[in-house]
Tab-separated table of C-alpha atoms in Angstrom:
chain	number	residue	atom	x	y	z
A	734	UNK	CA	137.155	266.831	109.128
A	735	UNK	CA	136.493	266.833	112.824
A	736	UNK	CA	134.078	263.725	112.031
A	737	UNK	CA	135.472	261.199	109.789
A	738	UNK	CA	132.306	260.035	109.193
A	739	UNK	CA	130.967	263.137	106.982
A	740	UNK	CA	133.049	261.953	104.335
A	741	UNK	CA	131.022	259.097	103.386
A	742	UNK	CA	128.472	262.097	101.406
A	743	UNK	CA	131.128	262.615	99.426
A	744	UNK	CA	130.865	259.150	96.958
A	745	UNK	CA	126.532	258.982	97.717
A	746	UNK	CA	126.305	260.227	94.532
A	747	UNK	CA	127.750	256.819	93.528
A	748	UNK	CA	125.510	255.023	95.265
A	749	UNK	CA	121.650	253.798	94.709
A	750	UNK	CA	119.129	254.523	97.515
A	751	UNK	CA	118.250	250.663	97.121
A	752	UNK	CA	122.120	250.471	98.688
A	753	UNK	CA	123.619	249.091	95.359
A	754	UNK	CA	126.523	251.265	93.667
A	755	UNK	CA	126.283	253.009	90.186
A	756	UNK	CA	127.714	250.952	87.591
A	757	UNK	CA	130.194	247.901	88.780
A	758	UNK	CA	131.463	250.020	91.888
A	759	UNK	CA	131.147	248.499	95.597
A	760	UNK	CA	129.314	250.921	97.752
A	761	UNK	CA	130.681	249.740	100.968
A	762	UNK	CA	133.942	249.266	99.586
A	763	UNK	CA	133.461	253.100	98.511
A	764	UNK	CA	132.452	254.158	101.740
A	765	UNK	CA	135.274	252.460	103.592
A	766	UNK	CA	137.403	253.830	101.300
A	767	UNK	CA	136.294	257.426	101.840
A	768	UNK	CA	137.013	256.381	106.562
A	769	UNK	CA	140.716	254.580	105.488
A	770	UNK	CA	143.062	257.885	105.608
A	771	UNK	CA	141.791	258.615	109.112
A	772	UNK	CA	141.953	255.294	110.477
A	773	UNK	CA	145.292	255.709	112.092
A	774	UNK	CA	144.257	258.675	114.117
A	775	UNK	CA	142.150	256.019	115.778
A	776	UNK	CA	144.233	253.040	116.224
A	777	UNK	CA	146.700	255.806	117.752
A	778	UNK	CA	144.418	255.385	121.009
A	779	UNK	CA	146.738	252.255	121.110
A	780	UNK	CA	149.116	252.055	118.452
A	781	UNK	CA	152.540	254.150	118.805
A	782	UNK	CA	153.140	255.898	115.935
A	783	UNK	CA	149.542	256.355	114.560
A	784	UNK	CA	149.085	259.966	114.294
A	785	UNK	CA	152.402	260.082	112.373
A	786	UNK	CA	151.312	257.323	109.960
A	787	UNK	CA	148.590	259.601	108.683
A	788	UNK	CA	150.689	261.833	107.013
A	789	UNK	CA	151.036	258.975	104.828
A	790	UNK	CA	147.715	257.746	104.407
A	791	UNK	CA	146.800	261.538	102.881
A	792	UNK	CA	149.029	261.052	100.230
A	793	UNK	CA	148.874	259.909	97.358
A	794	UNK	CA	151.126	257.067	97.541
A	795	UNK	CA	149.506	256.011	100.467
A	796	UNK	CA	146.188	256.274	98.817
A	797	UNK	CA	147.223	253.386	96.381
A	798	UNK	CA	148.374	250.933	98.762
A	799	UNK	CA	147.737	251.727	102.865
A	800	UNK	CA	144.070	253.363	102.200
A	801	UNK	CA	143.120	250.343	99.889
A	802	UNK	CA	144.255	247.549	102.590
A	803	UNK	CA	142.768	249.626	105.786
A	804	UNK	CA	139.540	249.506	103.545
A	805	UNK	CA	139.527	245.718	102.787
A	806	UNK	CA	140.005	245.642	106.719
A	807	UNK	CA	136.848	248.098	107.156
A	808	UNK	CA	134.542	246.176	105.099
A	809	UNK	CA	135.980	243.150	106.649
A	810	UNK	CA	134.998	244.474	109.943
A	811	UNK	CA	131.596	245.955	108.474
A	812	UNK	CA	130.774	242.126	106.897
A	813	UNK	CA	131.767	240.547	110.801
A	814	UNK	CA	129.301	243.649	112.040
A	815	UNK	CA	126.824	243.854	110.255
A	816	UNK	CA	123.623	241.061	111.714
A	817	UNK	CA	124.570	242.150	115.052
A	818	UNK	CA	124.352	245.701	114.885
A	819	UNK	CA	121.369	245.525	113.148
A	820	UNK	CA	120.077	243.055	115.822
A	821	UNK	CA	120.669	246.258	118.513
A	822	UNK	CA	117.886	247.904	116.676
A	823	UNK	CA	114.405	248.082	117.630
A	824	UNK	CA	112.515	244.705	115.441
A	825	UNK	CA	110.100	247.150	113.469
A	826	UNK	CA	113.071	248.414	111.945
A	827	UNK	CA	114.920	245.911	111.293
A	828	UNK	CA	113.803	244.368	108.102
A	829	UNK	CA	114.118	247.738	105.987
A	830	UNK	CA	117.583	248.382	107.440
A	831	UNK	CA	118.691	245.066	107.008
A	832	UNK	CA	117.597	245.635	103.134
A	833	UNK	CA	119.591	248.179	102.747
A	834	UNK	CA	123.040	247.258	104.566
A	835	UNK	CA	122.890	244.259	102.580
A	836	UNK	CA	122.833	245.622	99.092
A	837	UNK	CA	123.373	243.035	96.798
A	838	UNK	CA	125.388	239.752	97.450
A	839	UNK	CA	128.948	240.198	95.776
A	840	UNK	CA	129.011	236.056	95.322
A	841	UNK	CA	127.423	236.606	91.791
A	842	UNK	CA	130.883	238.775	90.297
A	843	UNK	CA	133.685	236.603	88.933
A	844	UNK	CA	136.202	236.738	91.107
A	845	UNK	CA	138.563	238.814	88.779
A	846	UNK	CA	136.372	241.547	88.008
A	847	UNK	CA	135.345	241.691	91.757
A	848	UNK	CA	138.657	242.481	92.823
A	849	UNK	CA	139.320	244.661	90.650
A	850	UNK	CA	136.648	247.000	91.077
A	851	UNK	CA	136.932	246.584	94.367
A	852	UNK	CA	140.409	248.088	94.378
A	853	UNK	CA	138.849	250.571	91.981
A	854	UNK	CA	135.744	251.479	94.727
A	855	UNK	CA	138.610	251.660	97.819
A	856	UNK	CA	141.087	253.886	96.168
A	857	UNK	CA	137.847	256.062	94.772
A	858	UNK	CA	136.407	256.659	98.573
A	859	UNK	CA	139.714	257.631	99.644
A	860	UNK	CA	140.599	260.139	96.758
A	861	UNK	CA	137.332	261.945	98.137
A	862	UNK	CA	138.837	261.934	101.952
A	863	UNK	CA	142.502	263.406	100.592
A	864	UNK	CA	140.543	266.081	98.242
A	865	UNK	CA	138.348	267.358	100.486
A	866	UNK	CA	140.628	267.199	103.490
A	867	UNK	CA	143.267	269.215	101.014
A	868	UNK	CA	141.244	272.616	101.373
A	869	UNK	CA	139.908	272.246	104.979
A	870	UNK	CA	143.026	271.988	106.112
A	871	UNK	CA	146.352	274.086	107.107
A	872	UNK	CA	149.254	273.391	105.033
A	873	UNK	CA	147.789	270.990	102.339
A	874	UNK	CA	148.487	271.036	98.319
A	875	UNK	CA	144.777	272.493	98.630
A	876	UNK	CA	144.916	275.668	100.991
A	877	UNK	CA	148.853	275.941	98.984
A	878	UNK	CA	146.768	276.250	96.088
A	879	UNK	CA	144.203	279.053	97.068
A	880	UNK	CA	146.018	280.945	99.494
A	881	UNK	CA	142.809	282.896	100.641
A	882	UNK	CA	141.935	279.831	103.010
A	883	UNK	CA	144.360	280.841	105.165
A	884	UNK	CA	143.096	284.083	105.417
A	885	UNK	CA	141.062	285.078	108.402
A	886	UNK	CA	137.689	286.026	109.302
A	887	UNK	CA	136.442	286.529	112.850
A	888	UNK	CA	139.854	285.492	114.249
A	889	UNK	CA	139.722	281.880	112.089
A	890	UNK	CA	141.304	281.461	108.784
A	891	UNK	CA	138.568	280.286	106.171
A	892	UNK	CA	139.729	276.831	105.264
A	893	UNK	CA	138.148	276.489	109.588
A	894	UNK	CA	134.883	277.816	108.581
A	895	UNK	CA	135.028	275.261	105.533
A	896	UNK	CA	136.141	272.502	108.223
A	897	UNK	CA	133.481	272.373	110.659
A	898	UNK	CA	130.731	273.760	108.382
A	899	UNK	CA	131.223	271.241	105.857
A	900	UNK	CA	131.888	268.187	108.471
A	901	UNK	CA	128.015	268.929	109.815
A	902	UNK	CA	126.301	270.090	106.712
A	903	UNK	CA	127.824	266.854	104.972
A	904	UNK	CA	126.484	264.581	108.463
A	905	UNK	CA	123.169	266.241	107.457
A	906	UNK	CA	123.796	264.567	103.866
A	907	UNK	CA	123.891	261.591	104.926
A	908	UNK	CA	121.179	261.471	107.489
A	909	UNK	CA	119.019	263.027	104.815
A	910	UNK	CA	120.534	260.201	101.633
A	911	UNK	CA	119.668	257.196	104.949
A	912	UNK	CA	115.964	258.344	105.517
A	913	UNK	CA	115.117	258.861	101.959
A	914	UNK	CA	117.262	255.023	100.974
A	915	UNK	CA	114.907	253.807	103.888
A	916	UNK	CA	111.778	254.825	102.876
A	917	UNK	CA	112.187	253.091	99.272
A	918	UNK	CA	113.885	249.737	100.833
A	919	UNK	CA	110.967	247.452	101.565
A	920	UNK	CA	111.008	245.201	104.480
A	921	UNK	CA	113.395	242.340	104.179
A	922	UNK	CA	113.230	238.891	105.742
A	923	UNK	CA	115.220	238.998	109.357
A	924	UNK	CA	114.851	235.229	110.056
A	925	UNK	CA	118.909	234.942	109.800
A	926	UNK	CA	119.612	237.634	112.606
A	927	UNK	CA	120.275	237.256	116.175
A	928	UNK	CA	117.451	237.901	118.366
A	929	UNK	CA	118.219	239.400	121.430
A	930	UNK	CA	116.280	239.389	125.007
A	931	UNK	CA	115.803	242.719	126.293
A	932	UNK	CA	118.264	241.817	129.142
A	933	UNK	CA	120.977	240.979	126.334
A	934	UNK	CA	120.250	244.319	124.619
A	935	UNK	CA	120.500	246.524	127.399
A	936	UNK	CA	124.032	244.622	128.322
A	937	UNK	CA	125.305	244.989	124.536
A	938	UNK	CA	124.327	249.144	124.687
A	939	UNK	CA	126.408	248.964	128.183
A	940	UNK	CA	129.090	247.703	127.134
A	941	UNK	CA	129.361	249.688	123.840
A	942	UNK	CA	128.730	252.994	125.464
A	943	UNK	CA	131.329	252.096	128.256
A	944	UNK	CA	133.842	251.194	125.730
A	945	UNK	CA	132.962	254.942	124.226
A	946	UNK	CA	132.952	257.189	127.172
A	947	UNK	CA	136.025	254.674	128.219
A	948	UNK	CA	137.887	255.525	124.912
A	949	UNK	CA	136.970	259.177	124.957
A	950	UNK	CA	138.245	260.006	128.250
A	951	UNK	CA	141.244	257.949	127.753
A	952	UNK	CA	142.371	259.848	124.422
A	953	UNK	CA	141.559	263.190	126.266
A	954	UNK	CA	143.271	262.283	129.781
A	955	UNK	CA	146.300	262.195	127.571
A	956	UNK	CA	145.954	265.385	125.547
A	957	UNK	CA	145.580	266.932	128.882
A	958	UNK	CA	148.645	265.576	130.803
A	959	UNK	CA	150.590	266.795	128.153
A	960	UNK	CA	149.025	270.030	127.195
A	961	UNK	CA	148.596	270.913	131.039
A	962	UNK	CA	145.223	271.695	130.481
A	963	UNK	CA	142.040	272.947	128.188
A	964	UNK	CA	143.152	274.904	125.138
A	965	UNK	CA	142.415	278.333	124.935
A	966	UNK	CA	140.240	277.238	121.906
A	967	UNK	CA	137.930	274.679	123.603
A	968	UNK	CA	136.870	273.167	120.083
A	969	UNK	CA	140.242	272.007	119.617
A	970	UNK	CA	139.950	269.254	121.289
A	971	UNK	CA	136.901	267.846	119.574
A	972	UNK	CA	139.378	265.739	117.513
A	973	UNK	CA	140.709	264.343	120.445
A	974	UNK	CA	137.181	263.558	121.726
A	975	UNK	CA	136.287	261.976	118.316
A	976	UNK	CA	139.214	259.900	117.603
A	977	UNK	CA	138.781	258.327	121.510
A	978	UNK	CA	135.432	257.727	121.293
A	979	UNK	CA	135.351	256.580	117.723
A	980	UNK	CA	138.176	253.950	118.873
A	981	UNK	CA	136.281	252.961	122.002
A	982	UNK	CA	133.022	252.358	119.427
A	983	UNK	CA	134.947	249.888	116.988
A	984	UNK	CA	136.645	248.142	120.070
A	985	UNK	CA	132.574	247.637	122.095
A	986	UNK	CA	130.924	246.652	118.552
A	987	UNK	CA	133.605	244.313	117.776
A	988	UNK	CA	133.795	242.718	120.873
A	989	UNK	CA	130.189	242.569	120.972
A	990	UNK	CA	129.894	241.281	117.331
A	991	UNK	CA	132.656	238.370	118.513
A	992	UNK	CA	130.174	237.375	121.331
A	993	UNK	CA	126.864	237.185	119.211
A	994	UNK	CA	128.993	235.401	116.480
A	995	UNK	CA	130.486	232.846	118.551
A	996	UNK	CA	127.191	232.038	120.509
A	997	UNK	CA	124.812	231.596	118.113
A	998	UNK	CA	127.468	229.770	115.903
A	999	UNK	CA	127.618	228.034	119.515
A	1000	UNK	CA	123.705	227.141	119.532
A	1001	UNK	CA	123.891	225.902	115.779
A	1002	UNK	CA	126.806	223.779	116.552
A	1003	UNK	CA	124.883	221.349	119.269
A	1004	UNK	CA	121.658	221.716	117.591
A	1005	UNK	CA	119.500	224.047	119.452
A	1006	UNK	CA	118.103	225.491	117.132
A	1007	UNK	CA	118.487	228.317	114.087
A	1008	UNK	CA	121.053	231.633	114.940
A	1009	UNK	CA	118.356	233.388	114.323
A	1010	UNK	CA	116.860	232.389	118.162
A	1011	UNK	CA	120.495	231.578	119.336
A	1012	UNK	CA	120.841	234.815	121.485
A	1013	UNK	CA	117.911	234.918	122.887
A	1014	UNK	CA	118.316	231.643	124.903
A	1015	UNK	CA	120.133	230.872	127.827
A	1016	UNK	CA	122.034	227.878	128.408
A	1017	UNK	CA	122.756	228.817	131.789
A	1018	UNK	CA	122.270	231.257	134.747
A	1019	UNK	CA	123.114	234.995	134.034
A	1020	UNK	CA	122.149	237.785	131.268
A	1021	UNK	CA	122.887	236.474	127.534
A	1022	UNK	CA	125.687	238.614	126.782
A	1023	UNK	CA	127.871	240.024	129.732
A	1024	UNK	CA	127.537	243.882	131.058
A	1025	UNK	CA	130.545	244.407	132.071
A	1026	UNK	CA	146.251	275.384	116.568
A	1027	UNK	CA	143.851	276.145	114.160
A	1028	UNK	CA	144.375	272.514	112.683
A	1029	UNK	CA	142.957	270.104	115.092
A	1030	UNK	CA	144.481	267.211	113.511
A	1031	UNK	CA	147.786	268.394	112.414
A	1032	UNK	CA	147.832	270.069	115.975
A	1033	UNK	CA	147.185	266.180	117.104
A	1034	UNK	CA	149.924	265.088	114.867
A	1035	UNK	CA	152.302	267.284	116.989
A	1036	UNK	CA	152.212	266.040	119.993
A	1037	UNK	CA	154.170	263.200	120.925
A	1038	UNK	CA	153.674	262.626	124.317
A	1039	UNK	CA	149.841	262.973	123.984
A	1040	UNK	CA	149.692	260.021	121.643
């Protein structure tokens, strides 16, 4: 899929619109199970050998073992996220959103049984990536397996169509599964989230969206020097766009995340005061936080010195 996140429709079914998960399954373990086989086509930004690696993480071997680790990292990540980004948003939406991201606390499992359906959720949510990548794109088990994907219409072979179509219809899935899971979440209690000045605010969204277009142009800069130019096919660098920008989000929202994290724990630490106000003091001059190939990924995949 040209956006990795569309395949988080694919387990929704599996989850509650209160945020909980059918039956024993983990819904955000689920969800970063469903991101894990694409993860590498990020980190390549700045890992060697990334794009390569994700041969592996489609498979099914690697759907066992890699996808399930690079999901426990994801909802590691998410957990480390998740009060901060919510603090971004404006405070009238906070409390419902809040509601929902936190689901229900996994302290009350047994240990045991936590892990194991944990493992369970992670390996589910990337069996859904693999699947559904298998017939949208060239040379997978799936388009082996119905050979009419490769044939073409309008100069691109179906299993395109099926690419791109399904990669915005299933965005639209879960836009649509959010604002209906919203509207039945009531309003939760946001006393244990950072409050942010406006002046802190602003400076998170600037440094996020720098690290973005930063990320973006980076990953295409590359793709260019080696390609020598646009494609003839202008959408067929959209990956490239994607997997720049998608690694310059993770690296502004975690370094962001670090900085509200450390501060308020900060603030707690010599007693001024609950985390919940720690960000929106100052203990000094200056803003709160500082400013400062008709396979697009297997056509990624094959280029070395655009990695």
């Amino acid at each position: 899929m040209p956006f990795t996140l569309s395949h988080a429709a694919a387990v929704l079914p599996l989850v509650r619109r209160d945020g909980t998960g059918r039956g024993t399954l983990l819904p955000s373990v689920m969800i970063a199970g469903s991101f894990a086989p694409d993860l590498t086509y990020f980190a390549a930004s700045g890992v060697p050998g990334g794009m390569e690696f994700g041969s592996f993480t489609h498979s099914l071997a690697g759907v066992l073992t890699a996808d399930a680790v690079i999901a426990a990292l994801l909802v590691g990540a998410w957990l480390l996220l998740r009060e901060p980004v919510v603090a971004l948003l404006p405070r009238t939406w906070q409390g419902r959103i809040l509601g929902l991201v936190r689901g229900r606390g996994w302290h009350e499992r047994p240990r045991g049984p936590l892990l194991l359906w944990g493992y369970v959720s992670a390996v589910l949510g990337a069996a859904t990536h693999t699947v559904w990548d298998a017939f949208t794109h060239h040379d997978r088990w799936g388009s082996e397996l119905l050979p009419v994907l490769d044939e073409e219409f309008g100069g691109q072979p179906l299993f395109w169509y099926l690419q791109y179509g399904g990669s915005a219809l299933a965005l639209l899935a879960v836009a649509c599964f959010a604002i209906s899971a919203l509207r039945r979440c009531p309003d939760t209690e946001t006393a244990g989230l950072p409050r942010l000045t406006r002046r802190a605010r602003i400076g998170a969204l600037a440094l996020i969206g720098g690290c973005v277009v930063l990320g973006a142009a980076h990953r295409t800069a590359r793709w260019l020097a080696y390609w020598g130019g646009l494609p003839e096919r202008p959408w067929e660098i959209i990956p490239t766009l994607c997997f720049g920008a998608g690694a310059g989000l993770a690296v502004g929202l975690l370094g962001y995340a670090v900085m509200v994290r450390v501060r308020s724990g900060q603030m707690v630490r010599s007693g001024q005061g609950d985390p919940s106000a720690a960000v929106s003091r100052r203990s000094g001059p200056g803003p709160d936080l500082p400013s400062g190939s008709a396979d697009p990924h297997r056509a990624e995949q094959n280029r070395p010195a655009a990695r």
